[in-house]
Tab-separated table of C-alpha atoms in Angstrom:
chain	number	residue	atom	x	y	z
E	879	MET	CA	-13.986	42.126	53.163
E	880	GLN	CA	-14.339	39.345	55.662
E	881	ASN	CA	-11.290	37.283	56.578
E	882	PHE	CA	-12.595	33.891	55.528
E	883	ILE	CA	-9.537	31.965	56.714
E	884	GLY	CA	-9.580	33.773	60.011
E	885	ASN	CA	-13.170	32.743	60.664
E	886	LEU	CA	-12.401	29.031	60.223
E	887	SER	CA	-11.863	26.940	63.315
E	888	ARG	CA	-8.672	24.955	63.780
E	889	ARG	CA	-10.739	21.758	63.494
E	890	THR	CA	-12.201	22.887	60.136
E	891	LEU	CA	-8.750	23.804	58.842
E	892	PHE	CA	-7.492	20.400	59.901
E	893	LYS	CA	-10.305	18.737	57.928
E	894	PHE	CA	-9.498	20.802	54.822
E	895	SER	CA	-5.835	19.900	55.153
E	896	ALA	CA	-6.646	16.206	55.447
E	897	VAL	CA	-8.873	16.297	52.368
E	898	ALA	CA	-6.256	18.244	50.391
E	899	GLY	CA	-3.603	15.737	51.408
E	900	THR	CA	-5.793	12.848	50.321
E	901	LEU	CA	-6.492	14.499	46.964
E	902	ALA	CA	-2.808	15.169	46.465
E	903	THR	CA	-2.032	11.537	47.226
E	904	LEU	CA	-4.743	10.372	44.838
E	905	GLY	CA	-3.459	12.755	42.192
E	906	THR	CA	0.044	11.375	42.529
E	907	SER	CA	-1.242	7.813	42.338
E	908	ALA	CA	-3.373	8.637	39.303
E	909	SER	CA	-0.418	10.290	37.580
E	910	SER	CA	1.758	7.286	38.334
E	911	ALA	CA	-0.892	4.931	37.010
E	912	PHE	CA	-1.244	6.987	33.827
E	913	ALA	CA	2.515	7.098	33.337
E	914	ALA	CA	2.615	3.331	33.755
E	915	ARG	CA	0.265	2.776	30.813
E	916	VAL	CA	2.723	1.319	28.372
E	917	ASN	CA	2.458	-1.717	26.154
E	918	LYS	CA	3.479	-4.956	27.791
E	919	LYS	CA	6.713	-6.374	26.387
E	920	GLY	CA	6.192	-9.410	24.213
E	921	THR	CA	7.808	-12.810	24.623
E	922	GLY	CA	7.801	-16.154	22.838
E	923	LYS	CA	7.195	-17.083	19.226
E	924	MET	CA	5.529	-14.615	16.857
E	925	THR	CA	4.509	-15.545	13.298
E	926	TYR	CA	4.122	-12.811	10.674
E	927	TRP	CA	2.590	-13.099	7.206
E	928	ASN	CA	3.595	-10.849	4.322
E	929	HIS	CA	3.050	-11.120	0.567
E	930	PHE	CA	6.481	-10.166	-0.767
E	931	THR	CA	8.267	-12.694	-2.935
E	932	GLY	CA	10.918	-10.506	-4.592
E	933	ALA	CA	14.588	-10.955	-3.684
E	934	PRO	CA	15.078	-7.306	-2.549
E	935	GLU	CA	12.123	-7.513	-0.148
E	936	ARG	CA	13.269	-10.869	1.196
E	937	ALA	CA	16.722	-9.405	1.842
E	938	ALA	CA	15.160	-6.377	3.533
E	939	PHE	CA	13.072	-8.588	5.803
E	940	ALA	CA	16.165	-10.596	6.707
E	941	GLU	CA	17.920	-7.386	7.736
E	942	THR	CA	14.972	-6.001	9.703
E	943	THR	CA	14.512	-9.373	11.420
E	944	GLU	CA	18.091	-9.255	12.668
E	945	ALA	CA	17.514	-5.725	13.946
E	946	PHE	CA	14.297	-6.851	15.645
E	947	LYS	CA	16.141	-9.677	17.406
E	948	LYS	CA	18.446	-7.099	18.975
E	949	ALA	CA	15.590	-4.774	19.899
E	950	SER	CA	13.308	-7.531	21.243
E	951	PRO	CA	15.451	-10.565	22.148
E	952	ALA	CA	12.604	-12.241	24.058
E	953	ILE	CA	10.563	-12.676	20.860
E	954	GLN	CA	11.297	-15.313	18.215
E	955	ALA	CA	10.007	-13.906	14.926
E	956	ASP	CA	8.956	-16.349	12.212
E	957	ILE	CA	8.577	-14.398	8.942
E	958	GLN	CA	6.420	-16.230	6.394
E	959	THR	CA	5.444	-15.351	2.823
E	960	VAL	CA	2.013	-15.932	1.299
E	961	THR	CA	1.783	-15.052	-2.394
E	962	ASN	CA	-0.573	-12.310	-3.533
E	963	ASP	CA	-2.551	-14.811	-5.587
E	964	ASP	CA	-3.245	-16.931	-2.482
E	965	TRP	CA	-3.472	-14.128	0.064
E	966	MET	CA	-7.202	-13.535	0.501
E	967	ALA	CA	-8.125	-17.218	0.284
E	968	LYS	CA	-5.630	-18.120	2.994
E	969	TYR	CA	-6.596	-15.112	5.122
E	970	ILE	CA	-10.290	-16.019	4.955
E	971	ALA	CA	-9.565	-19.673	5.749
E	972	SER	CA	-7.432	-18.708	8.760
E	973	THR	CA	-10.040	-16.261	10.028
E	974	THR	CA	-12.779	-18.870	9.693
E	975	ALA	CA	-10.664	-21.498	11.455
E	976	LYS	CA	-9.632	-18.960	14.123
E	977	SER	CA	-6.058	-20.102	13.638
E	978	GLY	CA	-3.349	-18.298	11.726
E	979	PRO	CA	-0.458	-15.876	12.144
E	980	ASP	CA	0.074	-13.446	14.993
E	981	ALA	CA	0.804	-10.419	12.819
E	982	VAL	CA	-0.259	-9.780	9.254
E	983	MET	CA	0.522	-7.362	6.418
E	984	ILE	CA	-2.329	-5.079	5.291
E	985	ASP	CA	-2.337	-3.658	1.769
E	986	VAL	CA	-4.643	-0.631	1.925
E	987	SER	CA	-6.610	-1.835	-1.117
E	988	ARG	CA	-7.512	-4.935	0.920
E	989	PHE	CA	-8.034	-3.217	4.260
E	990	THR	CA	-11.816	-2.848	4.130
E	991	ASP	CA	-12.286	-6.455	3.049
E	992	MET	CA	-9.822	-7.767	5.644
E	993	GLN	CA	-11.389	-5.736	8.438
E	994	ARG	CA	-14.986	-6.647	7.564
E	995	ILE	CA	-14.100	-10.355	7.243
E	996	GLY	CA	-13.055	-10.190	10.889
E	997	GLY	CA	-9.430	-11.258	10.930
E	998	LEU	CA	-7.942	-7.982	12.174
E	999	ARG	CA	-7.715	-7.105	15.863
E	1000	ASP	CA	-8.538	-3.646	17.195
E	1001	ILE	CA	-5.147	-2.212	18.239
E	1002	THR	CA	-6.363	1.248	19.278
E	1003	THR	CA	-5.116	0.906	22.868
E	1004	TYR	CA	-1.782	-0.540	21.781
E	1005	ASN	CA	-1.375	2.310	19.309
E	1006	LYS	CA	-2.219	5.021	21.857
E	1007	GLN	CA	0.445	3.672	24.204
E	1008	TRP	CA	3.095	3.346	21.489
E	1009	PRO	CA	5.630	6.227	21.656
E	1010	GLY	CA	6.219	6.182	17.894
E	1011	LYS	CA	2.612	6.664	16.805
E	1012	ASP	CA	2.943	10.359	15.919
E	1013	SER	CA	5.612	9.723	13.295
E	1014	VAL	CA	3.251	7.577	11.196
E	1015	ALA	CA	0.006	9.341	12.150
E	1016	GLY	CA	-0.398	10.787	8.654
E	1017	ASP	CA	-1.338	7.353	7.300
E	1018	THR	CA	-2.984	5.750	10.340
E	1019	ALA	CA	-6.424	6.959	9.235
E	1020	ALA	CA	-6.168	4.735	6.141
E	1021	PHE	CA	-6.221	1.724	8.476
E	1022	THR	CA	-8.920	3.001	10.818
E	1023	ALA	CA	-12.592	1.981	10.812
E	1024	ALA	CA	-15.319	3.250	13.139
E	1025	ARG	CA	-12.608	5.125	15.099
E	1026	LYS	CA	-10.711	1.917	15.757
E	1027	VAL	CA	-7.119	1.474	14.595
E	1028	TYR	CA	-6.210	-1.794	12.877
E	1029	GLY	CA	-2.816	-1.153	11.317
E	1030	VAL	CA	0.578	0.453	11.933
E	1031	PRO	CA	1.731	2.157	8.698
E	1032	PHE	CA	4.926	0.674	7.251
E	1033	PHE	CA	5.608	2.340	3.891
E	1034	THR	CA	3.870	3.831	0.850
E	1035	PHE	CA	3.672	2.434	-2.659
E	1036	ILE	CA	4.298	5.397	-4.972
E	1037	ASP	CA	3.540	4.440	-8.557
E	1038	TRP	CA	6.079	5.464	-11.166
E	1039	GLY	CA	7.868	3.985	-14.169
E	1040	TYR	CA	11.354	3.473	-15.577
E	1041	TYR	CA	12.664	4.081	-19.067
E	1042	ARG	CA	15.854	3.086	-20.823
E	1043	LYS	CA	17.574	6.398	-21.485
E	1044	ASP	CA	19.828	4.814	-24.092
E	1045	PHE	CA	16.780	3.456	-25.966
E	1046	PHE	CA	15.059	6.844	-25.905
E	1047	GLU	CA	18.166	8.514	-27.298
E	1048	ALA	CA	18.466	5.921	-30.058
E	1049	ALA	CA	14.811	6.513	-31.000
E	1050	GLY	CA	15.285	10.294	-31.037
E	1051	ILE	CA	12.963	10.887	-28.071
E	1052	LYS	CA	14.134	14.062	-26.352
E	1053	LYS	CA	11.266	14.582	-23.888
E	1054	GLU	CA	9.882	12.271	-21.231
E	1055	PRO	CA	6.252	11.354	-21.978
E	1056	THR	CA	3.827	13.140	-19.660
E	1057	THR	CA	0.471	12.089	-21.150
E	1058	LEU	CA	-0.930	8.702	-22.103
E	1059	GLU	CA	-0.745	9.606	-25.791
E	1060	GLU	CA	2.904	10.692	-25.484
E	1061	PHE	CA	3.600	7.443	-23.642
E	1062	ARG	CA	1.996	5.486	-26.498
E	1063	GLU	CA	4.026	7.376	-29.105
E	1064	ALA	CA	7.251	6.703	-27.189
E	1065	ALA	CA	6.411	2.998	-26.904
E	1066	ILE	CA	5.789	2.754	-30.641
E	1067	ALA	CA	8.986	4.683	-31.446
E	1068	CYS	CA	11.084	2.302	-29.314
E	1069	THR	CA	9.589	-0.840	-30.861
E	1070	ASN	CA	11.670	-2.867	-33.333
E	1071	PRO	CA	10.398	-6.473	-33.535
E	1072	SER	CA	13.244	-7.514	-35.843
E	1073	LYS	CA	15.623	-6.820	-32.961
E	1074	GLY	CA	13.290	-8.328	-30.363
E	1075	GLN	CA	12.807	-4.868	-28.857
E	1076	TYR	CA	9.491	-3.393	-27.715
E	1077	GLY	CA	8.418	-0.124	-26.216
E	1078	PHE	CA	6.763	-1.418	-23.061
E	1079	ALA	CA	6.915	-4.380	-20.675
E	1080	MET	CA	3.218	-4.675	-19.820
E	1081	ARG	CA	2.037	-6.735	-16.852
E	1082	GLY	CA	-0.861	-8.813	-18.112
E	1083	GLY	CA	-0.291	-11.898	-15.979
E	1084	SER	CA	-0.319	-12.218	-12.185
E	1085	GLY	CA	-0.770	-8.818	-10.539
E	1086	GLY	CA	-1.881	-7.130	-13.750
E	1087	GLY	CA	-5.376	-6.189	-12.584
E	1088	GLY	CA	-4.196	-3.035	-10.865
E	1089	PHE	CA	-3.034	-1.572	-14.174
E	1090	ILE	CA	-6.555	-1.945	-15.568
E	1091	VAL	CA	-7.910	0.018	-12.602
E	1092	ASN	CA	-5.192	2.634	-13.242
E	1093	ALA	CA	-6.406	3.033	-16.830
E	1094	LEU	CA	-10.084	3.222	-15.863
E	1095	HIS	CA	-9.359	5.910	-13.266
E	1096	ALA	CA	-7.082	7.938	-15.563
E	1097	VAL	CA	-9.784	8.152	-18.233
E	1098	ASN	CA	-12.911	8.335	-16.051
E	1099	GLY	CA	-11.761	9.985	-12.833
E	1100	SER	CA	-13.118	8.469	-9.619
E	1101	ILE	CA	-14.886	5.169	-10.335
E	1102	ILE	CA	-16.781	4.905	-7.036
E	1103	SER	CA	-18.061	7.420	-4.489
E	1104	PRO	CA	-17.356	7.391	-0.733
E	1105	SER	CA	-20.909	6.072	-0.233
E	1106	TYR	CA	-20.158	3.185	-2.635
E	1107	LYS	CA	-22.033	4.423	-5.693
E	1108	ALA	CA	-20.347	3.326	-8.929
E	1109	THR	CA	-19.380	6.339	-11.065
E	1110	LEU	CA	-17.552	4.577	-13.915
E	1111	SER	CA	-19.216	5.408	-17.238
E	1112	LEU	CA	-19.316	2.866	-20.047
E	1113	ASP	CA	-17.830	5.359	-22.527
E	1114	ALA	CA	-14.819	5.979	-20.290
E	1115	ALA	CA	-14.364	2.262	-19.670
E	1116	VAL	CA	-14.420	1.566	-23.411
E	1117	GLU	CA	-11.841	4.292	-24.059
E	1118	ALA	CA	-9.576	2.988	-21.291
E	1119	MET	CA	-9.797	-0.632	-22.419
E	1120	ARG	CA	-9.197	0.278	-26.056
E	1121	PHE	CA	-6.076	2.206	-25.119
E	1122	TRP	CA	-4.572	-0.473	-22.881
E	1123	VAL	CA	-5.478	-3.422	-25.107
E	1124	ASN	CA	-4.458	-1.756	-28.363
E	1125	LEU	CA	-0.962	-0.980	-27.114
E	1126	ALA	CA	-0.424	-4.710	-27.432
E	1127	VAL	CA	-2.926	-5.832	-30.073
E	1128	LYS	CA	-2.845	-3.012	-32.663
E	1129	ASP	CA	0.273	-0.968	-31.917
E	1130	LYS	CA	2.222	-4.136	-31.095
E	1131	ALA	CA	4.442	-2.002	-28.872
E	1132	VAL	CA	4.327	-4.498	-25.995
E	1133	VAL	CA	6.461	-7.586	-25.349
E	1134	PRO	CA	4.348	-10.404	-26.928
E	1135	THR	CA	4.305	-12.574	-23.781
E	1136	VAL	CA	2.196	-9.936	-21.996
E	1137	ALA	CA	-0.729	-12.255	-21.139
E	1138	THR	CA	1.439	-14.334	-18.806
E	1139	ASP	CA	3.970	-11.726	-17.692
E	1140	GLY	CA	4.034	-11.001	-13.957
E	1141	TYR	CA	6.505	-9.051	-11.834
E	1142	ALA	CA	9.563	-11.207	-12.573
E	1143	GLN	CA	8.893	-11.330	-16.312
E	1144	ILE	CA	8.350	-7.609	-16.912
E	1145	PHE	CA	11.588	-6.722	-15.158
E	1146	SER	CA	13.507	-9.469	-16.915
E	1147	ASN	CA	12.246	-8.026	-20.206
E	1148	PHE	CA	13.323	-4.554	-19.121
E	1149	TYR	CA	16.781	-5.559	-17.887
E	1150	THR	CA	17.613	-7.680	-20.931
E	1151	GLY	CA	16.694	-4.967	-23.419
E	1152	LYS	CA	13.421	-6.414	-24.665
E	1153	ALA	CA	11.506	-3.364	-23.410
E	1154	ALA	CA	12.215	0.360	-23.239
E	1155	MET	CA	9.732	1.153	-20.447
E	1156	VAL	CA	8.135	-0.573	-17.490
E	1157	PHE	CA	5.611	0.571	-14.860
E	1158	HIS	CA	5.949	-0.361	-11.197
E	1159	HIS	CA	6.465	1.609	-7.983
E	1160	CYS	CA	9.381	2.907	-5.921
E	1161	GLY	CA	9.834	-0.469	-4.209
E	1162	SER	CA	11.887	-1.687	-7.180
E	1163	PHE	CA	14.285	1.277	-7.115
E	1164	ILE	CA	17.291	-0.543	-5.640
E	1165	ASP	CA	16.892	-3.642	-7.797
E	1166	VAL	CA	16.718	-1.557	-10.972
E	1167	GLY	CA	19.901	0.249	-9.939
E	1168	LYS	CA	21.693	-3.064	-9.506
E	1169	ASN	CA	20.879	-4.052	-13.080
E	1170	LEU	CA	21.146	-0.727	-14.906
E	1171	LYS	CA	23.046	2.488	-14.238
E	1172	TYR	CA	20.915	5.454	-13.229
E	1173	GLY	CA	21.576	8.558	-15.277
E	1174	SER	CA	23.156	6.925	-18.316
E	1175	GLU	CA	21.062	3.788	-18.895
E	1176	VAL	CA	17.882	4.183	-16.879
E	1177	MET	CA	15.736	6.957	-15.408
E	1178	THR	CA	12.649	7.064	-13.203
E	1179	LEU	CA	9.502	8.305	-14.899
E	1180	ALA	CA	6.360	9.945	-13.514
E	1181	ARG	CA	3.210	8.091	-14.494
E	1182	PRO	CA	1.544	9.802	-17.496
E	1183	LYS	CA	-1.654	11.801	-17.224
E	1184	GLY	CA	-4.943	10.677	-18.705
E	1185	PRO	CA	-7.956	12.803	-19.654
E	1186	LYS	CA	-9.160	12.989	-16.043
E	1187	ASP	CA	-6.276	11.996	-13.760
E	1188	GLN	CA	-2.802	10.528	-13.526
E	1189	TYR	CA	-2.268	6.884	-14.434
E	1190	GLY	CA	-1.286	5.536	-11.013
E	1191	PHE	CA	-1.849	5.819	-7.289
E	1192	GLN	CA	-0.130	6.242	-3.957
E	1193	ALA	CA	-1.039	3.574	-1.447
E	1194	PRO	CA	0.145	3.095	2.140
E	1195	LEU	CA	0.776	-0.380	3.516
E	1196	ALA	CA	0.544	-1.373	7.173
E	1197	ASN	CA	0.935	-4.288	9.540
E	1198	GLY	CA	-1.695	-5.421	12.015
E	1199	VAL	CA	-2.463	-8.019	14.652
E	1200	PHE	CA	-4.458	-11.121	13.683
E	1201	GLN	CA	-7.766	-11.342	15.540
E	1202	HIS	CA	-7.159	-14.859	16.844
E	1203	THR	CA	-3.515	-14.544	17.841
E	1204	LYS	CA	-2.461	-16.096	21.129
E	1205	ASN	CA	0.416	-13.631	21.424
E	1206	PRO	CA	-0.928	-10.113	20.763
E	1207	ASP	CA	1.766	-8.335	22.782
E	1208	ALA	CA	4.579	-9.783	20.673
E	1209	ALA	CA	2.565	-9.223	17.491
E	1210	PHE	CA	2.076	-5.517	18.167
E	1211	GLU	CA	5.687	-5.149	19.272
E	1212	TYR	CA	6.756	-6.435	15.855
E	1213	CYS	CA	4.240	-4.246	13.992
E	1214	SER	CA	5.376	-1.161	15.883
E	1215	PHE	CA	9.016	-2.047	15.232
E	1216	LEU	CA	8.319	-2.087	11.485
E	1217	GLY	CA	6.606	1.268	11.947
E	1218	SER	CA	9.727	2.781	13.501
E	1219	ALA	CA	12.140	5.051	11.647
E	1220	SER	CA	15.018	2.588	12.009
E	1221	ALA	CA	13.162	-0.336	10.401
E	1222	GLN	CA	11.666	1.824	7.665
E	1223	THR	CA	15.080	3.256	6.830
E	1224	ILE	CA	16.453	-0.281	6.471
E	1225	PHE	CA	13.630	-1.145	4.071
E	1226	LEU	CA	14.051	2.129	2.168
E	1227	LYS	CA	17.749	1.550	1.537
E	1228	ALA	CA	17.263	-2.119	0.646
E	1229	THR	CA	14.297	-1.676	-1.703
E	1230	GLY	CA	13.276	1.934	-2.304
E	1231	TYR	CA	9.877	1.728	-0.593
E	1232	PHE	CA	8.958	5.214	0.597
E	1233	PRO	CA	8.607	5.402	4.407
E	1234	THR	CA	5.448	6.465	6.211
E	1235	SER	CA	7.557	7.568	9.185
E	1236	THR	CA	8.213	11.302	8.963
E	1237	ASP	CA	11.542	10.720	10.693
E	1238	ALA	CA	12.631	8.071	8.178
E	1239	ALA	CA	11.506	10.282	5.285
E	1240	LYS	CA	14.161	12.821	6.337
E	1241	ASP	CA	16.957	10.327	5.658
E	1242	SER	CA	19.676	11.642	3.348
E	1243	PHE	CA	19.191	8.591	1.115
E	1244	ILE	CA	16.093	10.283	-0.316
E	1245	ALA	CA	17.567	13.768	-0.592
E	1246	ASP	CA	20.792	12.497	-2.168
E	1247	ASN	CA	19.041	10.479	-4.898
E	1248	ARG	CA	17.754	12.787	-7.597
E	1249	GLN	CA	15.817	9.870	-9.099
E	1250	PHE	CA	13.656	10.013	-5.962
E	1251	ASP	CA	12.398	13.456	-6.961
E	1252	THR	CA	9.837	11.553	-9.051
E	1253	ALA	CA	8.500	9.826	-5.923
E	1254	ILE	CA	8.388	13.035	-3.901
E	1255	ALA	CA	6.478	14.743	-6.714
E	1256	GLY	CA	4.139	11.744	-6.856
E	1257	LEU	CA	3.148	12.241	-3.222
E	1258	GLY	CA	1.718	15.587	-4.273
E	1259	THR	CA	0.069	14.584	-7.557
E	1260	LEU	CA	-0.950	10.924	-7.432
E	1261	PRO	CA	-4.464	10.155	-6.174
E	1262	LYS	CA	-4.990	7.879	-3.194
E	1263	THR	CA	-5.776	4.328	-4.209
E	1264	TYR	CA	-9.186	2.742	-3.781
E	1265	THR	CA	-10.265	0.565	-0.896
E	1266	PHE	CA	-13.853	-0.656	-0.915
E	1267	PRO	CA	-15.534	-4.005	-0.194
E	1268	GLY	CA	-15.138	-6.303	-3.179
E	1269	LEU	CA	-12.371	-4.262	-4.831
E	1270	THR	CA	-9.745	-6.992	-4.978
E	1271	ALA	CA	-12.172	-9.620	-6.302
E	1272	TRP	CA	-13.455	-7.240	-9.009
E	1273	ARG	CA	-9.919	-6.221	-9.965
E	1274	ASP	CA	-8.423	-9.716	-10.046
E	1275	LEU	CA	-11.388	-11.858	-11.100
E	1276	THR	CA	-13.122	-9.527	-13.572
E	1277	CYS	CA	-10.823	-6.763	-14.841
E	1278	LEU	CA	-7.726	-8.901	-15.399
E	1279	PRO	CA	-9.419	-11.942	-17.022
E	1280	GLU	CA	-11.409	-9.681	-19.366
E	1281	PHE	CA	-8.203	-7.918	-20.393
E	1282	GLN	CA	-6.445	-11.238	-20.975
E	1283	ARG	CA	-9.309	-12.417	-23.172
E	1284	CYS	CA	-8.884	-9.265	-25.251
E	1285	LEU	CA	-5.202	-10.085	-25.727
E	1286	THR	CA	-6.021	-13.544	-27.067
E	1287	GLY	CA	-8.796	-12.274	-29.345
E	1288	SER	CA	-11.664	-14.019	-27.562
E	1289	GLN	CA	-13.052	-10.711	-26.309
E	1290	THR	CA	-13.258	-7.135	-27.615
E	1291	PRO	CA	-12.332	-4.060	-25.551
E	1292	GLU	CA	-15.917	-2.837	-25.909
E	1293	ARG	CA	-17.520	-6.012	-24.562
E	1294	ALA	CA	-14.875	-6.288	-21.857
E	1295	ALA	CA	-15.653	-2.730	-20.755
E	1296	LYS	CA	-19.359	-3.598	-20.476
E	1297	VAL	CA	-18.599	-6.640	-18.306
E	1298	ILE	CA	-16.273	-4.575	-16.097
E	1299	VAL	CA	-18.794	-1.735	-15.629
E	1300	ASP	CA	-21.694	-4.099	-14.925
E	1301	LYS	CA	-19.667	-6.034	-12.367
E	1302	LEU	CA	-18.530	-2.840	-10.640
E	1303	ASN	CA	-22.167	-1.730	-10.373
E	1304	THR	CA	-23.011	-5.055	-8.734
E	1305	VAL	CA	-20.031	-4.833	-6.371
E	1306	ALA	CA	-20.860	-1.225	-5.458
E	1307	LYS	CA	-24.497	-2.016	-4.643
E	1308	ALA	CA	-23.460	-4.955	-2.487
E	1309	ALA	CA	-20.841	-2.779	-0.776
E	1310	ALA	CA	-23.422	-0.089	-0.004
E	1311	VAL	CA	-25.820	-2.631	1.510
E	1312	ALA	CA	-23.039	-4.286	3.512
E	1313	ASN	CA	-21.866	-0.885	4.707
E	1314	ARG	CA	-25.309	0.042	6.023
E	1315	LYS	CA	-25.633	-3.283	7.814
E	1316	TYR	CA	-22.140	-2.938	9.258
E	1317	TYR	CA	-22.793	0.457	10.826
E	1318	GLU	CA	-26.283	-0.513	11.973
E	1319	SER	CA	-24.704	-3.414	13.863
E	1320	LYS	CA	-22.389	-0.941	15.609
E	1321	ARG	CA	-25.193	1.200	17.004
């Protein structure tokens, strides 16, 4: 074998050495540049919109804001609340005016609408350079469109219910209801109008549309395909509407003020003994424990099963950067702070909202609370919630009003079901067309 090195002249070796040295220098510089790719620290005022109005959430935000001040003293965080009823209208107006908050809360059911409207900023680069991204990566895909990230996961809504253990015992109910029919029977058994006591605190006022979607899904199964084809049958919709309406109208197992009862009212009814059961999610866990004693007075309850699926969903929530912010660095710094284990643990212990951070989910608070076994089980059984263009408008402006009309007798469950199915078909067709146009524009 020839001695290749030996056949090289000193001048050639010198040239190789010079090139190698240059490459080494370039490599070092490139490595340094790559290592330096971190998010710029934010400064100045940062405004954040959320849609929480409950006292526990407000207290949790106050606590996380204090923690954020210590973590990022150069940023002045202004935390503002916009009610759910006003959320989309105000978001659209701000996007149109190109003037609004710096950071914004993103409910996954609204994500597609919010992203398509154009008020969310692509934070893919920010997210890649954020050290904490892996801990919440399991839910990041829910806030991703066309491979672009728009939200940092904060926590997960896990639907469940609560029941008054003392009321169940008084009614002779020895087994927690696991099906919709067992739930109905328990509600009827716990109802005693002469004592002002009813089986269920139903949410038929503000925020009640989601429970209609729950019922439709539980009876029908999936109501829309990934390609935005409506799959809700009229027969299933009729069955679902009859069940939900008749709990109040025929069985009279629901607190009579149902048509106007929102979040505050259903829990007031539950706490004061007017209702034996109430449906919500794990975010009310701490507040319920402050009003009733777990184990002896109140217990968490898995959502009952319908003919096709469970009555309820799991739904992650995130925070994102507003498209027209003048302070994106501070906005992402706040969003990523809320995505951290420390902030999510604060919120968990103050409210009960289940963290999206895998590190926060290991906190002993969850393991030490047996009532949280219901939430952990729900992560494995509850379907993922829907998010498609037009969902929130259909839910809040068609499903809920039709249900309310049934409660007052101006509509029948059968006719309401027809209106709901027809409107979903219209929404689905429009969503499919909009989806094609959206991706064609990205080519």
